[in-house]
Amino acid sequence: MIDENPSVTPTVFVIDDDPAMRKSLTWLIESVNLNVEAYESASAYVEKHDPEQPGCILLDVRMPGMSGLDLQAHLREIRSLTPVIVMTGHADVPMAVRALKNGAFDFIEKPFNDQVLLESVQKAIEQDRRIRRESTEISDIEDRIDNLTKRETEVMDYVVDGNPNRRIAEILGLSEKTIEVHRAHVMDKMRAKNAADLIRMVLTARNFRAATAPMPR
């Protein structure tokens, strides 16, 4: 679970093996009063990675050892939600497109326009803030679902699929009155105002987890 903490200042993580580029980006990002941490390699960042730290990543594609694409794949595997902005030279554009298809927030060609890069960073930080807020809400919904009994979960799933009480009773071999009781418990534990509210919560949680699930190997 990722807790949204407004007191934690976002950090821009610069990952590039070029010392001059790291220095230039650090200066540029600090000039707009943003925190920045610079790393000379993807593996160095992995060692310090903190999923609770909000912000975004500025990631070079070509680096010795673990490449930018390798790091991106690793972050997807551990279900990191931190937005990644890929930095690339002209010859690396196909790689950047591949990174976008794998979920990168944006890619910036070198040499880049300072304002364009800063605007992308600000948008990535805003996305990170929104996703963390949504993740907290989703975790709360999932906690409520975990509090349901096995039978209540079954009834909830059938309700979400659009089945009326009578049909659920037939499927589960129970009386309609029993289904009404289970359904009432579900509504109470989920804190749902009505069936539409219940369906919205459950589908929102399912869709969010599907969208943030690790990529298959």
GROMACS .gro file of C-alpha atoms in nm:
model
  217
    1MET     CA    1   0.000   0.000   0.000
    2ILE     CA    2   0.128   0.348  -0.089
    3ASP     CA    3   0.023   0.623   0.147
    4GLU     CA    4  -0.020   0.968   0.004
    5ASN     CA    5   0.165   1.204   0.239
    6PRO     CA    6   0.141   1.570   0.137
    7SER     CA    7   0.427   1.656   0.373
    8VAL     CA    8   0.673   1.453   0.162
    9THR     CA    9   0.827   1.673  -0.106
   10PRO     CA   10   0.849   1.515  -0.455
   11THR     CA   11   1.195   1.428  -0.582
   12VAL     CA   12   1.318   1.408  -0.940
   13PHE     CA   13   1.552   1.110  -0.981
   14VAL     CA   14   1.808   1.168  -1.257
   15ILE     CA   15   1.970   0.848  -1.384
   16ASP     CA   16   2.243   0.904  -1.644
   17ASP     CA   17   2.599   0.776  -1.677
   18ASP     CA   18   2.719   1.111  -1.821
   19PRO     CA   19   2.856   1.328  -1.534
   20ALA     CA   20   2.807   1.651  -1.731
   21MET     CA   21   2.445   1.562  -1.807
   22ARG     CA   22   2.376   1.476  -1.444
   23LYS     CA   23   2.523   1.807  -1.332
   24SER     CA   24   2.330   2.005  -1.594
   25LEU     CA   25   1.999   1.837  -1.511
   26THR     CA   26   2.054   1.879  -1.139
   27TRP     CA   27   2.111   2.251  -1.182
   28LEU     CA   28   1.809   2.289  -1.411
   29ILE     CA   29   1.570   2.103  -1.181
   30GLU     CA   30   1.691   2.280  -0.867
   31SER     CA   31   1.640   2.614  -1.046
   32VAL     CA   32   1.263   2.559  -1.019
   33ASN     CA   33   1.285   2.460  -0.651
   34LEU     CA   34   1.243   2.086  -0.699
   35ASN     CA   35   1.438   1.824  -0.506
   36VAL     CA   36   1.671   1.617  -0.718
   37GLU     CA   37   1.883   1.306  -0.667
   38ALA     CA   38   2.131   1.204  -0.936
   39TYR     CA   39   2.257   0.850  -1.003
   40GLU     CA   40   2.534   0.737  -1.234
   41SER     CA   41   2.374   0.400  -1.306
   42ALA     CA   42   2.043   0.218  -1.296
   43SER     CA   43   2.177  -0.030  -1.040
   44ALA     CA   44   2.278   0.255  -0.808
   45TYR     CA   45   1.921   0.383  -0.820
   46VAL     CA   46   1.775   0.036  -0.756
   47GLU     CA   47   1.983   0.008  -0.437
   48LYS     CA   48   1.830   0.332  -0.303
   49HIS     CA   49   1.479   0.297  -0.450
   50ASP     CA   50   1.205   0.386  -0.201
   51PRO     CA   51   0.849   0.322  -0.329
   52GLU     CA   52   0.711   0.561  -0.066
   53GLN     CA   53   0.905   0.857  -0.212
   54PRO     CA   54   0.690   1.061  -0.453
   55GLY     CA   55   0.828   1.223  -0.766
   56CYS     CA   56   0.940   1.107  -1.110
   57ILE     CA   57   1.239   0.954  -1.286
   58LEU     CA   58   1.449   1.108  -1.566
   59LEU     CA   59   1.607   0.802  -1.724
   60ASP     CA   60   1.876   0.772  -1.991
   61VAL     CA   61   1.822   0.481  -2.230
   62ARG     CA   62   2.181   0.379  -2.304
   63MET     CA   63   2.389   0.301  -1.995
   64PRO     CA   64   2.649   0.033  -1.919
   65GLY     CA   65   2.524  -0.260  -1.713
   66MET     CA   66   2.152  -0.227  -1.650
   67SER     CA   67   2.008  -0.019  -1.935
   68GLY     CA   68   1.722   0.228  -1.905
   69LEU     CA   69   1.483  -0.026  -2.055
   70ASP     CA   70   1.607  -0.292  -1.812
   71LEU     CA   71   1.539  -0.057  -1.520
   72GLN     CA   72   1.195   0.026  -1.655
   73ALA     CA   73   1.113  -0.346  -1.677
   74HIS     CA   74   1.236  -0.395  -1.321
   75LEU     CA   75   1.018  -0.111  -1.193
   76ARG     CA   76   0.714  -0.260  -1.366
   77GLU     CA   77   0.794  -0.600  -1.215
   78ILE     CA   78   0.798  -0.459  -0.859
   79ARG     CA   79   0.481  -0.258  -0.940
   80SER     CA   80   0.648   0.081  -0.894
   81LEU     CA   81   0.406   0.359  -0.990
   82THR     CA   82   0.669   0.634  -1.023
   83PRO     CA   83   0.639   0.798  -1.368
   84VAL     CA   84   0.942   0.752  -1.595
   85ILE     CA   85   1.057   1.013  -1.847
   86VAL     CA   86   1.298   0.858  -2.094
   87MET     CA   87   1.587   1.070  -2.225
   88THR     CA   88   1.735   0.964  -2.557
   89GLY     CA   89   1.960   1.061  -2.843
   90HIS     CA   90   1.820   1.070  -3.196
   91ALA     CA   91   1.951   0.721  -3.276
   92ASP     CA   92   1.768   0.579  -2.974
   93VAL     CA   93   1.419   0.695  -3.073
   94PRO     CA   94   1.297   0.338  -3.156
   95MET     CA   95   1.407   0.235  -2.807
   96ALA     CA   96   1.220   0.530  -2.660
   97VAL     CA   97   0.907   0.430  -2.848
   98ARG     CA   98   0.944   0.083  -2.700
   99ALA     CA   99   0.973   0.243  -2.355
  100LEU     CA  100   0.653   0.438  -2.416
  101LYS     CA  101   0.470   0.121  -2.513
  102ASN     CA  102   0.589  -0.032  -2.187
  103GLY     CA  103   0.441   0.252  -1.985
  104ALA     CA  104   0.692   0.538  -1.986
  105PHE     CA  105   0.530   0.876  -1.918
  106ASP     CA  106   0.720   1.063  -2.190
  107PHE     CA  107   1.045   1.073  -2.381
  108ILE     CA  108   1.271   1.371  -2.439
  109GLU     CA  109   1.527   1.385  -2.719
  110LYS     CA  110   1.879   1.513  -2.647
  111PRO     CA  111   1.971   1.791  -2.678
  112PHE     CA  112   1.645   1.898  -2.516
  113ASN     CA  113   1.468   2.228  -2.463
  114ASP     CA  114   1.488   2.314  -2.094
  115GLN     CA  115   1.130   2.438  -2.075
  116VAL     CA  116   0.993   2.131  -2.252
  117LEU     CA  117   1.174   1.904  -2.008
  118LEU     CA  118   1.060   2.100  -1.702
  119GLU     CA  119   0.699   2.095  -1.821
  120SER     CA  120   0.718   1.718  -1.865
  121VAL     CA  121   0.867   1.681  -1.517
  122GLN     CA  122   0.588   1.891  -1.362
  123LYS     CA  123   0.320   1.687  -1.542
  124ALA     CA  124   0.485   1.361  -1.433
  125ILE     CA  125   0.492   1.475  -1.071
  126GLU     CA  126   0.123   1.567  -1.092
  127GLN     CA  127   0.045   1.223  -1.236
  128ASP     CA  128   0.244   1.061  -0.956
  129ARG     CA  129   0.044   1.261  -0.699
  130ARG     CA  130  -0.286   1.155  -0.858
  131ILE     CA  131  -0.187   0.788  -0.884
  132ARG     CA  132  -0.072   0.779  -0.521
  133ARG     CA  133  -0.400   0.932  -0.412
  134GLU     CA  134  -0.592   0.675  -0.619
  135SER     CA  135  -0.374   0.393  -0.487
  136THR     CA  136  -0.461   0.491  -0.131
  137GLU     CA  137  -0.831   0.490  -0.218
  138ILE     CA  138  -0.800   0.153  -0.394
  139SER     CA  139  -0.618   0.002  -0.095
  140ASP     CA  140  -0.904   0.117   0.128
  141ILE     CA  141  -1.158  -0.053  -0.100
  142GLU     CA  142  -0.948  -0.371  -0.106
  143ASP     CA  143  -0.929  -0.369   0.273
  144ARG     CA  144  -1.311  -0.362   0.284
  145ILE     CA  145  -1.329  -0.650   0.035
  146ASP     CA  146  -1.084  -0.852   0.246
  147ASN     CA  147  -1.319  -0.805   0.543
  148LEU     CA  148  -1.600  -0.990   0.362
  149THR     CA  149  -1.670  -1.356   0.427
  150LYS     CA  150  -1.628  -1.604   0.143
  151ARG     CA  151  -2.005  -1.616   0.089
  152GLU     CA  152  -2.036  -1.236   0.098
  153THR     CA  153  -1.758  -1.211  -0.161
  154GLU     CA  154  -1.946  -1.455  -0.386
  155VAL     CA  155  -2.267  -1.253  -0.354
  156MET     CA  156  -2.078  -0.929  -0.419
  157ASP     CA  157  -1.923  -1.068  -0.737
  158TYR     CA  158  -2.262  -1.174  -0.869
  159VAL     CA  159  -2.409  -0.832  -0.785
  160VAL     CA  160  -2.121  -0.660  -0.968
  161ASP     CA  161  -2.193  -0.883  -1.269
  162GLY     CA  162  -2.547  -0.745  -1.272
  163ASN     CA  163  -2.739  -1.041  -1.130
  164PRO     CA  164  -3.061  -0.979  -0.930
  165ASN     CA  165  -3.112  -1.147  -0.593
  166ARG     CA  166  -3.337  -1.416  -0.738
  167ARG     CA  167  -3.077  -1.522  -0.994
  168ILE     CA  168  -2.797  -1.522  -0.733
  169ALA     CA  169  -3.012  -1.742  -0.510
  170GLU     CA  170  -3.060  -1.988  -0.794
  171ILE     CA  171  -2.689  -2.000  -0.875
  172LEU     CA  172  -2.580  -2.052  -0.514
  173GLY     CA  173  -2.870  -2.279  -0.419
  174LEU     CA  174  -2.985  -2.050  -0.140
  175SER     CA  175  -3.311  -1.876  -0.058
  176GLU     CA  176  -3.370  -1.526  -0.188
  177LYS     CA  177  -3.411  -1.408   0.172
  178THR     CA  178  -3.064  -1.542   0.257
  179ILE     CA  179  -2.916  -1.359  -0.040
  180GLU     CA  180  -3.084  -1.038   0.076
  181VAL     CA  181  -2.918  -1.077   0.417
  182HIS     CA  182  -2.573  -1.142   0.264
  183ARG     CA  183  -2.620  -0.851   0.025
  184ALA     CA  184  -2.709  -0.619   0.312
  185HIS     CA  185  -2.390  -0.724   0.493
  186VAL     CA  186  -2.188  -0.658   0.178
  187MET     CA  187  -2.336  -0.311   0.137
  188ASP     CA  188  -2.266  -0.231   0.502
  189LYS     CA  189  -1.906  -0.358   0.507
  190MET     CA  190  -1.824  -0.194   0.172
  191ARG     CA  191  -1.993   0.131   0.284
  192ALA     CA  192  -2.177   0.138  -0.048
  193LYS     CA  193  -2.476   0.372  -0.083
  194ASN     CA  194  -2.642   0.151  -0.343
  195ALA     CA  195  -2.565  -0.121  -0.600
  196ALA     CA  196  -2.424   0.131  -0.847
  197ASP     CA  197  -2.183   0.262  -0.582
  198LEU     CA  198  -2.073  -0.093  -0.501
  199ILE     CA  199  -2.016  -0.175  -0.867
  200ARG     CA  200  -1.817   0.146  -0.918
  201MET     CA  201  -1.587   0.072  -0.624
  202VAL     CA  202  -1.517  -0.289  -0.718
  203LEU     CA  203  -1.460  -0.219  -1.088
  204THR     CA  204  -1.240   0.081  -1.009
  205ALA     CA  205  -1.020  -0.136  -0.787
  206ARG     CA  206  -1.001  -0.415  -1.046
  207ASN     CA  207  -0.920  -0.178  -1.332
  208PHE     CA  208  -0.654   0.006  -1.131
  209ARG     CA  209  -0.477  -0.316  -1.036
  210ALA     CA  210  -0.494  -0.443  -1.393
  211ALA     CA  211  -0.343  -0.119  -1.522
  212THR     CA  212  -0.058  -0.126  -1.270
  213ALA     CA  213   0.014  -0.499  -1.280
  214PRO     CA  214   0.366  -0.610  -1.377
  215MET     CA  215   0.425  -0.684  -1.742
  216PRO     CA  216   0.440  -1.060  -1.815
  217ARG     CA  217   0.790  -1.191  -1.881
   0.00000   0.00000   0.00000
